[in-house]
Amino acid sequence: MITELKTLLAVVRYGGFTAAGEKIGLTQSAVSNQIQRLEDSLGFPLFDRTRRSAVLNEDGAKVLIRAEKIVSLVARLGDPEDMEDAVDTLHIGAIASVQADLLPRALAVLRRSRPRLRINITPGVSLKLMDQLDSAEIDAAVMIRPPFGLMPELSWQTLVYEPFKLLVPRTVKGNDWREVIQQQPFLRYERTSFGGRMVTGFLRENGLVVDDAIELDEISGLMTLVSQGCGVALVPMVDAYLPMPPNIRALSLSEKTFYREIGILRKKRSARHQLLSELEKCLKDAISPAPADKPGGRRPVSQAGAAATPHTDKPRSPPTRSNSRPRPASGC
């Protein structure tokens, strides 16, 4: 029956029998037969047959929660922990920047209320974490909001908006970010990451031509490179990395400021719903407005869910550039 349960998860995940078959290597007929066998075994239908799309009925929604749990447990059979412990283990995926500060503070509170809960943190970039959530390897992901629509079975809760600023070595003169970003070597936030895609889109929409020097996915690494005089970088102001080294200046993008949206992604129907709701609350409580003397300007989301709307821009012509390029900061 485990095969049929996996097929059920695929149908729900990809929104239909045909789409599921394409993803798992089966024909639509084979997928339909597996679902029929599962329904025959259970003794009741799982889908609302009056609709054209694959929509679970009330019984199907209940089975889905159990199926996710069963498939997840089977995937963990090689784990030396016993099955009871496995049920009490929460698997959370997290990007590097939230592991440095936000997530540990939230987990400390969660553990105080649930001292027997075991928590496993899986590191990764946002796109990889989404795949692991799909395959039930993790129960939730604390990550960057993807730049594309989410599947209907997923739930997203925004935690904080982190404004991007242009980091420059203190030895670099000038406060016009448009000029500085085009005159100095550019340290690029890795372009295939969700944050890196935002940077690439910002440069394109504002008609900015940069001199790429180094590409890196780690924000802390980009800050280190800037402090070493290797160039300038567009990075989000992550609370864990503030205050910045004294030899770095952060230039505001003013009305062109855009934001990295950090939140928690999980499935709407999950056997861990109560646990994940508690985790979500702990994450919200762990975020407090940045004090006035701490630069950064992040925008936390209120308990009611209100949040700042990220700024978007239409493409504009690049500013006039001088034929002579100022010498980059020394040190790299």
CSV table of C-alpha atoms in Angstrom, one decimal:
chain,number,residue,atom,x,y,z
A,1,MET,CA,0.0,0.0,0.0
A,2,ILE,CA,3.0,2.3,0.5
A,3,THR,CA,3.2,2.7,-3.3
A,4,GLU,CA,-0.4,3.8,-3.6
A,5,LEU,CA,0.0,6.2,-0.7
A,6,LYS,CA,3.0,7.8,-2.4
A,7,THR,CA,0.9,8.1,-5.6
A,8,LEU,CA,-1.9,9.8,-3.6
A,9,LEU,CA,0.6,12.3,-2.3
A,10,ALA,CA,1.9,13.0,-5.8
A,11,VAL,CA,-1.7,13.6,-7.1
A,12,VAL,CA,-2.4,16.1,-4.4
A,13,ARG,CA,1.0,17.7,-4.7
A,14,TYR,CA,0.9,18.2,-8.5
A,15,GLY,CA,-2.8,18.9,-8.8
A,16,GLY,CA,-4.0,16.0,-10.9
A,17,PHE,CA,-3.5,12.4,-12.2
A,18,THR,CA,-1.8,13.4,-15.4
A,19,ALA,CA,0.6,15.8,-13.8
A,20,ALA,CA,1.4,13.3,-11.0
A,21,GLY,CA,2.1,10.6,-13.6
A,22,GLU,CA,4.5,12.8,-15.5
A,23,LYS,CA,6.4,13.5,-12.3
A,24,ILE,CA,6.7,9.9,-11.0
A,25,GLY,CA,7.0,8.2,-14.3
A,26,LEU,CA,3.5,6.6,-14.7
A,27,THR,CA,0.7,6.9,-17.2
A,28,GLN,CA,-2.5,8.6,-16.2
A,29,SER,CA,-4.2,5.2,-16.4
A,30,ALA,CA,-1.6,3.7,-14.0
A,31,VAL,CA,-2.1,6.5,-11.5
A,32,SER,CA,-5.8,6.1,-11.7
A,33,ASN,CA,-5.6,2.4,-11.1
A,34,GLN,CA,-3.4,2.9,-8.1
A,35,ILE,CA,-5.8,5.4,-6.6
A,36,GLN,CA,-8.7,3.0,-7.3
A,37,ARG,CA,-6.9,0.2,-5.5
A,38,LEU,CA,-6.3,2.4,-2.5
A,39,GLU,CA,-9.9,3.4,-2.4
A,40,ASP,CA,-11.0,-0.2,-2.7
A,41,SER,CA,-8.7,-1.2,0.1
A,42,LEU,CA,-10.0,1.6,2.4
A,43,GLY,CA,-13.6,1.1,1.4
A,44,PHE,CA,-14.5,4.7,0.5
A,45,PRO,CA,-13.6,7.3,-2.2
A,46,LEU,CA,-10.9,9.8,-1.6
A,47,PHE,CA,-11.7,12.4,-4.3
A,48,ASP,CA,-14.7,14.5,-5.2
A,49,ARG,CA,-15.6,12.9,-8.6
A,50,THR,CA,-18.1,15.7,-9.4
A,51,ARG,CA,-15.2,18.1,-10.1
A,52,ARG,CA,-13.0,18.1,-13.2
A,53,SER,CA,-9.8,18.6,-11.1
A,54,ALA,CA,-8.4,16.2,-8.5
A,55,VAL,CA,-9.9,17.6,-5.3
A,56,LEU,CA,-9.9,15.5,-2.1
A,57,ASN,CA,-13.2,15.0,-0.3
A,58,GLU,CA,-13.5,15.1,3.5
A,59,ASP,CA,-12.4,11.5,4.0
A,60,GLY,CA,-9.6,12.0,1.5
A,61,ALA,CA,-8.3,15.0,3.5
A,62,LYS,CA,-8.1,12.9,6.6
A,63,VAL,CA,-6.3,10.1,4.8
A,64,LEU,CA,-3.8,12.6,3.3
A,65,ILE,CA,-2.6,13.6,6.8
A,66,ARG,CA,-2.1,9.9,7.8
A,67,ALA,CA,-0.5,9.1,4.4
A,68,GLU,CA,2.1,11.9,4.9
A,69,LYS,CA,2.9,10.6,8.3
A,70,ILE,CA,3.2,6.9,7.1
A,71,VAL,CA,5.4,7.8,4.1
A,72,SER,CA,7.6,10.0,6.3
A,73,LEU,CA,8.0,7.2,8.9
A,74,VAL,CA,8.8,4.6,6.2
A,75,ALA,CA,11.5,7.0,4.8
A,76,ARG,CA,13.1,7.1,8.2
A,77,LEU,CA,13.1,3.4,9.0
A,78,GLY,CA,16.9,3.5,8.7
A,79,ASP,CA,17.1,6.0,11.6
A,80,PRO,CA,18.4,4.3,14.8
A,81,GLU,CA,15.8,6.1,16.9
A,82,ASP,CA,12.7,4.1,17.7
A,83,MET,CA,9.4,4.8,16.2
A,84,GLU,CA,8.0,6.6,19.2
A,85,ASP,CA,10.9,9.0,19.2
A,86,ALA,CA,10.4,9.6,15.5
A,87,VAL,CA,6.9,10.8,16.0
A,88,ASP,CA,8.2,13.3,18.5
A,89,THR,CA,10.9,14.6,16.3
A,90,LEU,CA,10.3,17.9,14.3
A,91,HIS,CA,12.3,18.2,11.1
A,92,ILE,CA,12.9,21.9,10.1
A,93,GLY,CA,14.7,23.2,7.1
A,94,ALA,CA,16.4,26.6,7.4
A,95,ILE,CA,18.5,28.9,5.3
A,96,ALA,CA,21.9,29.9,6.9
A,97,SER,CA,21.0,33.4,8.0
A,98,VAL,CA,18.0,32.4,10.2
A,99,GLN,CA,20.1,29.6,11.8
A,100,ALA,CA,22.5,32.3,13.2
A,101,ASP,CA,19.9,34.1,15.3
A,102,LEU,CA,16.2,34.0,14.7
A,103,LEU,CA,15.6,30.2,14.7
A,104,PRO,CA,17.7,29.4,17.8
A,105,ARG,CA,15.8,32.0,19.8
A,106,ALA,CA,12.5,30.6,18.7
A,107,LEU,CA,13.5,27.0,19.3
A,108,ALA,CA,14.7,27.8,22.8
A,109,VAL,CA,11.2,29.0,23.7
A,110,LEU,CA,9.6,26.0,21.9
A,111,ARG,CA,11.8,23.5,23.9
A,112,ARG,CA,10.8,25.1,27.2
A,113,SER,CA,7.1,24.4,26.4
A,114,ARG,CA,7.9,20.9,25.0
A,115,PRO,CA,11.0,19.6,26.8
A,116,ARG,CA,10.6,16.1,25.3
A,117,LEU,CA,10.4,17.3,21.7
A,118,ARG,CA,13.4,16.4,19.5
A,119,ILE,CA,14.3,18.9,16.8
A,120,ASN,CA,16.4,18.3,13.7
A,121,ILE,CA,17.6,21.3,11.6
A,122,THR,CA,18.3,20.7,7.9
A,123,PRO,CA,20.4,23.4,6.3
A,124,GLY,CA,20.0,24.4,2.7
A,125,VAL,CA,19.0,27.0,0.2
A,126,SER,CA,15.4,27.9,-0.2
A,127,LEU,CA,14.8,26.0,-3.5
A,128,LYS,CA,16.3,22.8,-2.0
A,129,LEU,CA,14.2,23.2,1.1
A,130,MET,CA,11.0,23.4,-0.9
A,131,ASP,CA,11.9,20.1,-2.6
A,132,GLN,CA,12.5,18.5,0.8
A,133,LEU,CA,9.2,19.8,2.0
A,134,ASP,CA,7.5,18.3,-1.0
A,135,SER,CA,9.1,14.9,-0.4
A,136,ALA,CA,8.2,15.0,3.3
A,137,GLU,CA,11.8,15.0,4.4
A,138,ILE,CA,11.1,18.0,6.5
A,139,ASP,CA,8.0,19.3,8.2
A,140,ALA,CA,8.5,23.0,7.5
A,141,ALA,CA,11.1,25.4,6.0
A,142,VAL,CA,12.2,28.8,7.3
A,143,MET,CA,13.3,30.4,4.1
A,144,ILE,CA,13.0,33.2,1.5
A,145,ARG,CA,9.6,33.5,-0.1
A,146,PRO,CA,9.9,32.0,-3.7
A,147,PRO,CA,9.6,34.4,-6.6
A,148,PHE,CA,6.8,32.3,-8.1
A,149,GLY,CA,3.4,31.1,-7.0
A,150,LEU,CA,3.0,28.5,-4.3
A,151,MET,CA,1.0,25.3,-4.7
A,152,PRO,CA,-2.4,25.4,-3.1
A,153,GLU,CA,-1.6,22.8,-0.5
A,154,LEU,CA,1.2,24.9,1.0
A,155,SER,CA,0.8,27.6,3.6
A,156,TRP,CA,3.2,30.7,3.8
A,157,GLN,CA,3.5,33.0,6.8
A,158,THR,CA,5.7,36.0,6.5
A,159,LEU,CA,7.9,36.7,9.5
A,160,VAL,CA,10.0,39.7,8.5
A,161,TYR,CA,11.0,41.9,5.5
A,162,GLU,CA,14.8,42.6,5.3
A,163,PRO,CA,15.7,45.7,3.2
A,164,PHE,CA,18.6,45.5,0.7
A,165,LYS,CA,21.3,48.1,0.9
A,166,LEU,CA,24.5,48.6,-1.0
A,167,LEU,CA,27.5,47.7,1.1
A,168,VAL,CA,30.7,49.6,0.2
A,169,PRO,CA,34.2,49.7,1.8
A,170,ARG,CA,34.6,52.8,3.9
A,171,THR,CA,37.5,53.9,1.8
A,172,VAL,CA,35.2,54.3,-1.3
A,173,LYS,CA,34.0,57.8,-1.5
A,174,GLY,CA,30.5,59.0,-2.6
A,175,ASN,CA,27.0,58.5,-1.5
A,176,ASP,CA,25.2,58.1,-4.8
A,177,TRP,CA,24.5,54.4,-4.9
A,178,ARG,CA,23.8,54.4,-8.6
A,179,GLU,CA,27.3,55.7,-9.4
A,180,VAL,CA,29.1,53.6,-6.8
A,181,ILE,CA,27.5,50.3,-7.9
A,182,GLN,CA,28.6,50.8,-11.5
A,183,GLN,CA,32.1,52.1,-10.7
A,184,GLN,CA,33.3,49.5,-8.3
A,185,PRO,CA,33.7,45.7,-8.7
A,186,PHE,CA,30.4,44.0,-8.0
A,187,LEU,CA,30.2,41.2,-5.5
A,188,ARG,CA,27.0,39.3,-6.6
A,189,TYR,CA,24.6,37.5,-4.3
A,190,GLU,CA,24.5,34.0,-6.1
A,191,ARG,CA,22.1,34.5,-9.0
A,192,THR,CA,20.2,31.2,-8.8
A,193,SER,CA,19.2,31.7,-5.2
A,194,PHE,CA,15.9,33.4,-4.4
A,195,GLY,CA,17.7,36.4,-2.9
A,196,GLY,CA,20.1,36.5,-5.9
A,197,ARG,CA,17.3,36.5,-8.3
A,198,MET,CA,15.9,39.6,-6.6
A,199,VAL,CA,19.3,41.3,-7.0
A,200,THR,CA,19.4,40.4,-10.7
A,201,GLY,CA,15.9,41.6,-11.2
A,202,PHE,CA,16.7,44.9,-9.5
A,203,LEU,CA,19.7,45.5,-11.6
A,204,ARG,CA,17.8,44.8,-14.8
A,205,GLU,CA,14.7,46.8,-13.9
A,206,ASN,CA,16.8,49.9,-13.0
A,207,GLY,CA,19.1,49.6,-16.1
A,208,LEU,CA,22.3,49.2,-14.0
A,209,VAL,CA,25.4,47.7,-15.6
A,210,VAL,CA,27.8,46.2,-13.1
A,211,ASP,CA,31.4,44.8,-13.3
A,212,ASP,CA,30.9,41.3,-11.8
A,213,ALA,CA,33.9,40.2,-9.8
A,214,ILE,CA,32.9,37.5,-7.3
A,215,GLU,CA,29.6,35.5,-6.9
A,216,LEU,CA,28.7,34.0,-3.5
A,217,ASP,CA,25.6,32.7,-1.8
A,218,GLU,CA,26.6,33.5,1.8
A,219,ILE,CA,25.7,37.0,3.1
A,220,SER,CA,28.3,36.9,5.8
A,221,GLY,CA,30.9,36.0,3.1
A,222,LEU,CA,29.8,39.0,1.0
A,223,MET,CA,30.2,41.3,4.0
A,224,THR,CA,33.7,39.9,4.6
A,225,LEU,CA,34.7,40.5,1.0
A,226,VAL,CA,33.4,44.1,1.2
A,227,SER,CA,35.3,44.7,4.4
A,228,GLN,CA,38.5,43.4,2.6
A,229,GLY,CA,38.0,46.1,-0.1
A,230,CYS,CA,37.1,43.6,-2.9
A,231,GLY,CA,34.1,45.5,-4.1
A,232,VAL,CA,30.5,46.4,-3.3
A,233,ALA,CA,27.5,44.2,-2.7
A,234,LEU,CA,23.7,44.4,-2.6
A,235,VAL,CA,22.7,42.4,0.5
A,236,PRO,CA,19.7,42.2,2.8
A,237,MET,CA,20.1,43.7,6.3
A,238,VAL,CA,20.0,40.5,8.4
A,239,ASP,CA,19.7,41.1,12.1
A,240,ALA,CA,22.2,38.3,12.9
A,241,TYR,CA,24.9,40.0,11.0
A,242,LEU,CA,24.4,43.5,12.5
A,243,PRO,CA,26.2,45.7,13.4
A,244,MET,CA,28.5,45.4,10.4
A,245,PRO,CA,32.3,45.7,10.6
A,246,PRO,CA,33.4,49.4,11.1
A,247,ASN,CA,35.2,49.5,7.7
A,248,ILE,CA,31.9,49.0,5.8
A,249,ARG,CA,29.3,51.7,4.9
A,250,ALA,CA,25.7,50.8,4.0
A,251,LEU,CA,24.2,53.1,1.3
A,252,SER,CA,20.4,53.2,1.3
A,253,LEU,CA,18.6,52.7,-2.0
A,254,SER,CA,16.0,55.3,-0.9
A,255,GLU,CA,12.8,55.0,-2.8
A,256,LYS,CA,14.3,52.0,-4.8
A,257,THR,CA,14.6,49.9,-1.7
A,258,PHE,CA,13.5,46.3,-2.2
A,259,TYR,CA,13.1,43.6,0.4
A,260,ARG,CA,13.9,40.0,1.1
A,261,GLU,CA,10.8,38.3,2.6
A,262,ILE,CA,11.6,35.7,5.2
A,263,GLY,CA,8.9,33.3,6.4
A,264,ILE,CA,7.8,29.8,7.2
A,265,LEU,CA,6.5,27.4,4.6
A,266,ARG,CA,4.6,24.3,5.5
A,267,LYS,CA,1.7,22.1,4.3
A,268,LYS,CA,-1.8,23.1,5.2
A,269,ARG,CA,-2.7,19.5,6.1
A,270,SER,CA,-0.1,17.9,8.2
A,271,ALA,CA,0.1,15.5,11.1
A,272,ARG,CA,2.3,18.0,12.8
A,273,HIS,CA,-0.2,20.9,12.5
A,274,GLN,CA,-0.3,21.8,16.2
A,275,LEU,CA,3.5,21.6,16.6
A,276,LEU,CA,4.1,23.7,13.5
A,277,SER,CA,1.6,26.3,14.7
A,278,GLU,CA,3.5,26.5,18.0
A,279,LEU,CA,6.8,26.9,16.1
A,280,GLU,CA,5.3,29.6,13.9
A,281,LYS,CA,4.2,31.5,17.0
A,282,CYS,CA,7.6,31.2,18.6
A,283,LEU,CA,9.2,32.5,15.4
A,284,LYS,CA,6.9,35.5,15.4
A,285,ASP,CA,7.6,36.2,19.1
A,286,ALA,CA,11.3,36.0,18.5
A,287,ILE,CA,11.2,38.9,16.1
A,288,SER,CA,11.0,42.4,17.7
A,289,PRO,CA,11.4,45.8,16.1
A,290,ALA,CA,15.0,46.8,15.6
A,291,PRO,CA,16.0,49.4,18.2
A,292,ALA,CA,16.7,52.9,16.9
A,293,ASP,CA,20.4,52.7,17.5
A,294,LYS,CA,20.8,49.5,15.6
A,295,PRO,CA,21.0,50.1,11.8
A,296,GLY,CA,19.2,47.8,9.4
A,297,GLY,CA,15.6,49.0,9.0
A,298,ARG,CA,14.1,45.5,8.9
A,299,ARG,CA,10.3,45.4,9.0
A,300,PRO,CA,8.8,42.8,11.3
A,301,VAL,CA,5.3,41.4,10.7
A,302,SER,CA,2.7,42.0,13.4
A,303,GLN,CA,0.9,39.1,15.0
A,304,ALA,CA,-2.1,40.1,12.8
A,305,GLY,CA,-0.1,39.5,9.7
A,306,ALA,CA,0.3,43.1,8.6
A,307,ALA,CA,3.5,43.8,6.8
A,308,ALA,CA,5.3,46.3,4.6
A,309,THR,CA,4.8,45.7,0.9
A,310,PRO,CA,8.1,45.2,-0.9
A,311,HIS,CA,8.9,48.0,-3.3
A,312,THR,CA,8.9,47.2,-7.0
A,313,ASP,CA,10.2,49.3,-9.9
A,314,LYS,CA,9.7,49.5,-13.6
A,315,PRO,CA,12.8,49.3,-15.8
A,316,ARG,CA,14.5,52.7,-16.2
A,317,SER,CA,17.3,54.0,-18.4
A,318,PRO,CA,20.8,53.6,-17.0
A,319,PRO,CA,22.4,56.8,-15.7
A,320,THR,CA,25.0,58.6,-17.7
A,321,ARG,CA,28.4,57.1,-17.0
A,322,SER,CA,31.8,58.6,-17.2
A,323,ASN,CA,34.3,57.1,-19.6
A,324,SER,CA,36.9,56.9,-16.8
A,325,ARG,CA,36.3,54.4,-14.1
A,326,PRO,CA,37.4,55.3,-10.6
A,327,ARG,CA,40.0,52.9,-9.1
A,328,PRO,CA,38.4,50.2,-6.9
A,329,ALA,CA,39.2,50.0,-3.2
A,330,SER,CA,42.5,48.3,-2.6
A,331,GLY,CA,42.8,45.0,-0.7
A,332,CYS,CA,41.5,42.4,-3.0
